[in-house]
Tab-separated table of C-alpha atoms and ligand atoms in Angstrom:
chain	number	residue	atom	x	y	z
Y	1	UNK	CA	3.267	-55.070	0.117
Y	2	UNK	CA	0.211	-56.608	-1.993
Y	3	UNK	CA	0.216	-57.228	-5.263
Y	4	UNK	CA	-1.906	-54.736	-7.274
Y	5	UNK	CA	-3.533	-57.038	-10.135
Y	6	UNK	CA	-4.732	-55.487	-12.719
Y	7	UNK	CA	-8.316	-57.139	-12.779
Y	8	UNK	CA	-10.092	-54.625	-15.750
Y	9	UNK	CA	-7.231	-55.873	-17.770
Y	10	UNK	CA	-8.128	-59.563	-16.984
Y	11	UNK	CA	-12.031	-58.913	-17.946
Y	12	UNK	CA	-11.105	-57.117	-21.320
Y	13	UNK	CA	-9.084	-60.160	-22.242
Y	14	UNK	CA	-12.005	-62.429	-21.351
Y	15	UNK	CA	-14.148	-60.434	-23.484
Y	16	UNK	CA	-11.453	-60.593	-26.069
Y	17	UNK	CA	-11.592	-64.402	-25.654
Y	18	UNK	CA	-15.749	-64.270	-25.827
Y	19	UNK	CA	-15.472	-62.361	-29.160
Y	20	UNK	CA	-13.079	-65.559	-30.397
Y	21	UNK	CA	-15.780	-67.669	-29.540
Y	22	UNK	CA	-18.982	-65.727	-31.064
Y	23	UNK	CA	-17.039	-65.443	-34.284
Y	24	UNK	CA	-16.224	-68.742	-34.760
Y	25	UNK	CA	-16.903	-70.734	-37.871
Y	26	UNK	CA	-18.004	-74.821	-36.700
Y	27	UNK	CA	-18.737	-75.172	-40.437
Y	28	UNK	CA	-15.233	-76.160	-41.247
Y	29	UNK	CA	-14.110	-76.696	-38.100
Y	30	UNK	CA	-11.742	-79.096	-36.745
Y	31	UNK	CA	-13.292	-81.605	-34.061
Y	32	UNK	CA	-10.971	-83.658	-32.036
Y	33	UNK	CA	-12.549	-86.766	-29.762
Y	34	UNK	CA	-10.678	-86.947	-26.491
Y	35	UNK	CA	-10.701	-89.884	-23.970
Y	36	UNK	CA	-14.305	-90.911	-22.840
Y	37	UNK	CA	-17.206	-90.761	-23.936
Y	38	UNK	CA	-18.880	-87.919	-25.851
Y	39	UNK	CA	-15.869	-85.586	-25.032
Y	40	UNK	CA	-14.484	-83.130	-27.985
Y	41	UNK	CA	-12.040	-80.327	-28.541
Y	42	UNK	CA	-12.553	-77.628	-31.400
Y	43	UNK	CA	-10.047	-75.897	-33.228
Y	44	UNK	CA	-11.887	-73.064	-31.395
Y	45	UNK	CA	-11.150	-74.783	-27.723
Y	46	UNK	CA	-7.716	-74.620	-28.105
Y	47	UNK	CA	-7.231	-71.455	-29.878
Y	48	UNK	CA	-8.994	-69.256	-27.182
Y	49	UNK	CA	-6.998	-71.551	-24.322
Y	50	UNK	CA	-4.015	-70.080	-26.184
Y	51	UNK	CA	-4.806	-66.879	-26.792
Y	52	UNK	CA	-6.094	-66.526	-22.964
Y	53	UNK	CA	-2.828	-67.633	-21.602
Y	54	UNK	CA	-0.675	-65.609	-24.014
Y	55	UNK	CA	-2.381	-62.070	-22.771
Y	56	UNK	CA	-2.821	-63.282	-19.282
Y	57	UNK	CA	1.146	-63.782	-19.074
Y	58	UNK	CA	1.330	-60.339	-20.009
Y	59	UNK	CA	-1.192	-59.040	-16.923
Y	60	UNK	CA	0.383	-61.471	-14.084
Y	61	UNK	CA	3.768	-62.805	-15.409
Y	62	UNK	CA	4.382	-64.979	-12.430
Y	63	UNK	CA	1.242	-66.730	-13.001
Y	64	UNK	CA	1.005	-70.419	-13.581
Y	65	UNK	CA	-2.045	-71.715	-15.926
Y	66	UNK	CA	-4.223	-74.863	-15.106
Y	67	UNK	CA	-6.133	-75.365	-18.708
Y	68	UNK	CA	-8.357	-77.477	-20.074
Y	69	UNK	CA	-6.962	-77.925	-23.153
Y	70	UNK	CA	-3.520	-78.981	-24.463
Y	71	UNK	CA	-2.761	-79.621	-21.130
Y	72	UNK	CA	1.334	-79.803	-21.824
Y	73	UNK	CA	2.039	-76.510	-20.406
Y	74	UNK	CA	-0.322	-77.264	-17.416
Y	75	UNK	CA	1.173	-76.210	-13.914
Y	76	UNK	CA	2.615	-79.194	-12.175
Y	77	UNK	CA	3.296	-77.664	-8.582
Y	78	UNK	CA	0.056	-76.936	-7.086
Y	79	UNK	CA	1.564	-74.965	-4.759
Y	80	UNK	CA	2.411	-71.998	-6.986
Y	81	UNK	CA	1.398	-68.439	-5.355
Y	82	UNK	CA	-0.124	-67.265	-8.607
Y	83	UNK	CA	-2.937	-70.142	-10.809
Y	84	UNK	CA	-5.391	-69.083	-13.209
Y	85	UNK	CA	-7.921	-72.166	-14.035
Y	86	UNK	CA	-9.246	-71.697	-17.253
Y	87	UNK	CA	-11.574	-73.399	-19.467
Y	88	UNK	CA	-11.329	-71.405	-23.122
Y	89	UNK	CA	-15.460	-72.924	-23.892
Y	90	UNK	CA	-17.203	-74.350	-20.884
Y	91	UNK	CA	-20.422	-76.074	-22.964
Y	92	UNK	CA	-17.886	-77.301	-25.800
Y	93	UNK	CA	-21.113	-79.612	-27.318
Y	94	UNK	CA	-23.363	-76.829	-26.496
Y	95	UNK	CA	-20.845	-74.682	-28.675
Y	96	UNK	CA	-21.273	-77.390	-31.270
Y	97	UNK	CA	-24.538	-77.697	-31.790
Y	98	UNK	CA	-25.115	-73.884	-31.635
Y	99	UNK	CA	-26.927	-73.572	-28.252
Y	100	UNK	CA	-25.643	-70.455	-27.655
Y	101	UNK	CA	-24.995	-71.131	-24.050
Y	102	UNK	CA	-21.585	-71.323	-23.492
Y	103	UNK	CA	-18.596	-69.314	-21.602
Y	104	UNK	CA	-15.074	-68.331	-21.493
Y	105	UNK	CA	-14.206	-69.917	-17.673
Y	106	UNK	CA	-11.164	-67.892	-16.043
Y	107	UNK	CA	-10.552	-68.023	-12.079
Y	108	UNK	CA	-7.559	-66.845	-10.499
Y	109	UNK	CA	-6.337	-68.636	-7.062
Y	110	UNK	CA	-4.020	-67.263	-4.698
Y	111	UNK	CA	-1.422	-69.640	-2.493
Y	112	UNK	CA	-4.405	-71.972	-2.909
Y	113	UNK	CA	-7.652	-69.751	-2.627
Y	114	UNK	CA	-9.374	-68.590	-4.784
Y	115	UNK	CA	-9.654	-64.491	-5.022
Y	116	UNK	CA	-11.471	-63.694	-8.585
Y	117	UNK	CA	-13.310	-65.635	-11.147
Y	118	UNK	CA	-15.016	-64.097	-14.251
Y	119	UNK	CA	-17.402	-66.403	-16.510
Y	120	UNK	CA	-18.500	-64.500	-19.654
Y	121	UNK	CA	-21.375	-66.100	-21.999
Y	122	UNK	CA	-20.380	-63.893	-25.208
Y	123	UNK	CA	-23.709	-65.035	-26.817
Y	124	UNK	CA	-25.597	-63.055	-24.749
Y	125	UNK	CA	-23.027	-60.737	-23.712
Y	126	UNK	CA	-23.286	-61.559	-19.590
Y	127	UNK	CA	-20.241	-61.430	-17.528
Y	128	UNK	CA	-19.888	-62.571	-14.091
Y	129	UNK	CA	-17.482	-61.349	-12.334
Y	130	UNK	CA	-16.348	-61.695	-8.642
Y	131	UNK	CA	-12.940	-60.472	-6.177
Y	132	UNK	CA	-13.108	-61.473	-2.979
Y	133	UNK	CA	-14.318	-59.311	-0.434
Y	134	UNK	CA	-15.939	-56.955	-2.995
Y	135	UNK	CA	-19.044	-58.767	-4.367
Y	136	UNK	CA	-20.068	-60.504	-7.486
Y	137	UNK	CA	-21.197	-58.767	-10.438
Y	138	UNK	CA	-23.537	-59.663	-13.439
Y	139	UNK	CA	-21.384	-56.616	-15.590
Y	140	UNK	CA	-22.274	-53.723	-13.461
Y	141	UNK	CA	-25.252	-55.561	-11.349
Y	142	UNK	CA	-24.099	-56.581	-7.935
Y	143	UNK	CA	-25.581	-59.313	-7.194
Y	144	UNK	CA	-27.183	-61.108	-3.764
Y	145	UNK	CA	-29.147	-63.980	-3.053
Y	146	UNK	CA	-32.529	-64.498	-2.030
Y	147	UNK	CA	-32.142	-67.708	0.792
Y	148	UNK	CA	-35.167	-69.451	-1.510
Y	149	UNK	CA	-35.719	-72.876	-1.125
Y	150	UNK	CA	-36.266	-76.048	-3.318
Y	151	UNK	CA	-39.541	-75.545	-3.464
Y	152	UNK	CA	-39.012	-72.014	-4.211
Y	153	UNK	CA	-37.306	-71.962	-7.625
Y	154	UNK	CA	-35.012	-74.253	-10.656
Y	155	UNK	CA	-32.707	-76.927	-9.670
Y	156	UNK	CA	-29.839	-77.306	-12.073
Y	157	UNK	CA	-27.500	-79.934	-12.511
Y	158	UNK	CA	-24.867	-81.619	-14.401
Y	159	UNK	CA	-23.389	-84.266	-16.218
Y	160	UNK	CA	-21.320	-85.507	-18.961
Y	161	UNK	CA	-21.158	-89.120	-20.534
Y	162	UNK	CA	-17.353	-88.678	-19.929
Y	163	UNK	CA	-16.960	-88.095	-16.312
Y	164	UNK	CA	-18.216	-91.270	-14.395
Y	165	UNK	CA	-20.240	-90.925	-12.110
Y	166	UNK	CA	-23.189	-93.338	-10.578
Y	167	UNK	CA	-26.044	-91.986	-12.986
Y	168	UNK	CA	-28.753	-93.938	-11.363
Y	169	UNK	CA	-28.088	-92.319	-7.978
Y	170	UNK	CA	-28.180	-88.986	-9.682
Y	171	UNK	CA	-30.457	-89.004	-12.119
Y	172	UNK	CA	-32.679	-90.355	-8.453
Y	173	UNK	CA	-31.672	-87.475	-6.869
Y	174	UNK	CA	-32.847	-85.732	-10.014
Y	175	UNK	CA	-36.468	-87.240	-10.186
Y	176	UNK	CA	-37.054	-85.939	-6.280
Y	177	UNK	CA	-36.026	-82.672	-6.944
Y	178	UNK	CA	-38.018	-82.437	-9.957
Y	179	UNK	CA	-41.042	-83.564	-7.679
Y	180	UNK	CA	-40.413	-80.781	-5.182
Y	181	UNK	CA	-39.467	-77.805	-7.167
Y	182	UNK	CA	-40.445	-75.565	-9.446
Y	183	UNK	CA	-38.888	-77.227	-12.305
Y	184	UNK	CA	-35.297	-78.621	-13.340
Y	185	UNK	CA	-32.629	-77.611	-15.971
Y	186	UNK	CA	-29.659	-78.636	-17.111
Y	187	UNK	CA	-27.683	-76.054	-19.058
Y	188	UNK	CA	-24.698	-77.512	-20.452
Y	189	UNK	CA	-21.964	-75.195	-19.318
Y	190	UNK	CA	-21.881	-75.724	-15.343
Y	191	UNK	CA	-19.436	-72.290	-15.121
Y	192	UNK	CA	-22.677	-70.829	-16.528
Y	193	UNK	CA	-25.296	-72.712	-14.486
Y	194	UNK	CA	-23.317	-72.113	-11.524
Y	195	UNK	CA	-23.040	-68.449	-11.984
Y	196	UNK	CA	-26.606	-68.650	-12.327
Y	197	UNK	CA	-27.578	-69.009	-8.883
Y	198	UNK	CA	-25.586	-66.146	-7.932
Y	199	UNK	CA	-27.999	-64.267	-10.633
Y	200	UNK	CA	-31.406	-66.108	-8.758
Y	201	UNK	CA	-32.183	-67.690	-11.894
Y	202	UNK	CA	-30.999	-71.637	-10.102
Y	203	UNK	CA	-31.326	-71.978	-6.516
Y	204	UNK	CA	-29.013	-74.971	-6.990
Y	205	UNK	CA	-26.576	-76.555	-9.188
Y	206	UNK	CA	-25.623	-80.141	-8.801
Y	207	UNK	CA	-22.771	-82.245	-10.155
Y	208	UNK	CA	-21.349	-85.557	-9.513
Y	209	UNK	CA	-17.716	-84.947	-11.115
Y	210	UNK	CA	-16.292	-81.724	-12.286
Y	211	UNK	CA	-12.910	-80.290	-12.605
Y	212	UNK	CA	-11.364	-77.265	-10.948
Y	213	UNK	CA	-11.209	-75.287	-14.512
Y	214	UNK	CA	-15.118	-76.007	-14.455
Y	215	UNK	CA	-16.228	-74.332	-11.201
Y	216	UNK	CA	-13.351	-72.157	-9.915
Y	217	UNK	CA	-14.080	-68.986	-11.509
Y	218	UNK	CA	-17.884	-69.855	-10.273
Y	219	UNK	CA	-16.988	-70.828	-6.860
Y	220	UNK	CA	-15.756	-67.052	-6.010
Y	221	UNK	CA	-19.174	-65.656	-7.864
Y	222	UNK	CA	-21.669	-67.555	-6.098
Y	223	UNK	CA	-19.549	-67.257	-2.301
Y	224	UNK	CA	-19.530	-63.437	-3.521
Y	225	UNK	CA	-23.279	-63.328	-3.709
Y	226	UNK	CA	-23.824	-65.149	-0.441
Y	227	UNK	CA	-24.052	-68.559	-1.794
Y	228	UNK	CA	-22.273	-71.338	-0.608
Y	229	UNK	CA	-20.299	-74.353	-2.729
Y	230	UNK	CA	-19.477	-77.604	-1.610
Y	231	UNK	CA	-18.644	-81.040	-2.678
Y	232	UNK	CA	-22.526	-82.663	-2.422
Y	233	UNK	CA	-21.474	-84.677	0.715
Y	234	UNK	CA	-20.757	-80.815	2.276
Y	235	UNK	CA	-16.518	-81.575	2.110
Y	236	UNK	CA	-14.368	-77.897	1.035
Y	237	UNK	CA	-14.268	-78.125	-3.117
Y	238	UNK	CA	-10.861	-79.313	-4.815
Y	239	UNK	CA	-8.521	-76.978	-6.513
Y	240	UNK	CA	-6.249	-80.048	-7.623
Y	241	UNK	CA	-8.446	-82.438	-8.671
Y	242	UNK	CA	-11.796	-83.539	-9.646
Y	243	UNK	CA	-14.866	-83.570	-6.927
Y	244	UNK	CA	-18.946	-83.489	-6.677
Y	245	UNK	CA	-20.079	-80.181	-6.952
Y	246	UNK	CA	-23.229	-78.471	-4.862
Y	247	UNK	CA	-23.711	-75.000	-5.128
Y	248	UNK	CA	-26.548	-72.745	-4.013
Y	249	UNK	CA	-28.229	-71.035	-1.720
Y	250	UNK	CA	-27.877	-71.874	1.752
Y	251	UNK	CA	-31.755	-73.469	2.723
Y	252	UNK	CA	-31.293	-74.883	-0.888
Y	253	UNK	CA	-27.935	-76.441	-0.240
Y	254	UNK	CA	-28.962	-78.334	3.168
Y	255	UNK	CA	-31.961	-79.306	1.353
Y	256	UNK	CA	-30.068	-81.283	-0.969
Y	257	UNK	CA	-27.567	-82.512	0.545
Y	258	UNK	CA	-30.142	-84.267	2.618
Y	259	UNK	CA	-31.685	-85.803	-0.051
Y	260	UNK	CA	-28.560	-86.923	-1.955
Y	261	UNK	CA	-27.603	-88.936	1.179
Y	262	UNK	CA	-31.104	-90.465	1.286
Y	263	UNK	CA	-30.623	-91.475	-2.459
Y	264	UNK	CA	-27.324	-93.344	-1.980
Y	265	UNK	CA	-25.301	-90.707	-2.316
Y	266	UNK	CA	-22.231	-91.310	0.630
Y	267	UNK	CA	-19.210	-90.953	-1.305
Y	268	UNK	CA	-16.596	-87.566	0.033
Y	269	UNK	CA	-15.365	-87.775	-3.497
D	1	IPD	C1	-18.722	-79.486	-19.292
D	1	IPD	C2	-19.860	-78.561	-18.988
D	1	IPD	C3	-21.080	-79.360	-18.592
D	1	IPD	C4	-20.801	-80.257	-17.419
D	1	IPD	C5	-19.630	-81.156	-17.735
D	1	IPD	C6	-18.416	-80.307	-18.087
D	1	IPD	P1	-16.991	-78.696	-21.170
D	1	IPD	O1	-17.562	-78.769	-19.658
D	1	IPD	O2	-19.533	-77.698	-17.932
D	1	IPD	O3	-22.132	-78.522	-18.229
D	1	IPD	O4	-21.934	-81.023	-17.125
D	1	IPD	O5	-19.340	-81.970	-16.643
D	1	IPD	O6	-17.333	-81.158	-18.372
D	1	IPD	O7	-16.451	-80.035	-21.526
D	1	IPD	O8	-18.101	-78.309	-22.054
D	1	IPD	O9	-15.915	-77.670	-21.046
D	2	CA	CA1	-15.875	-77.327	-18.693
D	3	CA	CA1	-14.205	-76.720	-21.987
């Protein structure tokens, strides 16, 4: 028989989680550098990481956790039945410098697929929210696409001084795509930015390296809203490990794809 998961118990935790995160203090904050460039932790990172997993054990006790933060207790056996991905602040230097434009990342993968991913930006109180086979939400908005193209609307994209990744053939792929559409963004929280297609606000997001806890609660959104996400050279995303992230609408998606290829871009990474 299937599992009945609790999913309004799972979004009240997340907006437990956003509440952590609009209260926070960064005045006396601790700030801890990790490996790479540019990349921090706040105290605030790993409290809500903590507090997540602690009330998500209680929702789906066979569930393993794949976290971006104090990554000790991280699943090791990919093949669990039960994962949540997490990421406690997706925009951690956004969160820093008070951009208000960050989110509380949780998706929750089943014998390797994902089946529900919620992204919550507590600042201005929007949660995403998708199952699989029922639709995404923007809280009690379903949302679909509009096929737009380039042309057509915002290209978003992505990138962080501490995730290499060739910056001239991006920042390339940038320039064109700031010549053909209507103008580009780049957000700082790509669970956010990705979600944002399935809203209409992007009709793309590009990234040259993520990880899983970035996009996997924004994967099942935008595929929910009839969006599509792929690795840019058009490979199935990676629930394991890092990849190149392209996700938008579907004329938008071949579109750049195209053009990332023409730029250099020929890596399946
Ligand atoms: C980062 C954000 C950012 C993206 C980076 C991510 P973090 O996550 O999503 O938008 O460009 O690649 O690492 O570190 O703020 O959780
Ligand atoms: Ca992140
Ligand atoms: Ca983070």
């Amino acid at each position: 028989m299937q599992k009945m998961i609790d999913y309004k118990k799972i979004e009240d935790c997340i907006k437990k989680a956003g509440q952590m995160v609009l209260n926070a203090n960064m005045e006396n904050a601790s700030v801890e550098k990790k490996t790479g460039d540019a990349n921090f932790c706040t105290e605030y990172d790993i409290k809500v990481q903590k507090f997540l997993i602690d009330e998500l054990s209680k929702i789906l006790p066979e569930a393993s956790f794949f976290g971006e933060e104090d990554t000790s207790n991280n699943i090791k056996d990919m093949n669990k039945e039960y994962i949540f991905y997490i990421d406690p602040i997706d925009g951690t230097t956004n969160f820093m410098f008070n951009y208000y434009h960050s989110s509380v990342s949780v998706g929750l993968a089943k014998n390797g697929e994902m089946i529900a991913g919620f992204v919550y930006n507590p600042f201005v109180d929007k949660l995403y929210k998708a199952i699989k086979n029922e639709g995404a939400f923007l809280n009690d908005k379903k949302l679909g696409i509009k096929d737009l193209s380039v042309e057509e609307g915002i290209v978003a994209f992505g990138c962080a001084r501490y995730n290499e990744c060739d910056v001239n053939i991006l920042f390339e792929t940038v320039k064109d795509l700031f010549l053909k559409s209507l103008s580009i963004r780049s957000g700082g929280s790509a669970a956010i930015d990705i979600s944002r297609v399935a809203e209409g606000s992007n009709v793309i997001y590009l990234e040259y390296r993520l990880q899983p806890y970035d996009f996997a609660a924004a994967s099942v959104i935008i595929e929910e809203a009839g969006g599509i996400i792929t690795r840019v050279g058009g490979g199935k995303i990676s629930l394991t490990e890092p990849c190149s992230i392209l996700a938008g609408t579907k004329k938008a998606h071949a579109e750049v794809m195209k053009i990332a290829k023409e730029k250099g871009y020929n890596s399946e990474f």
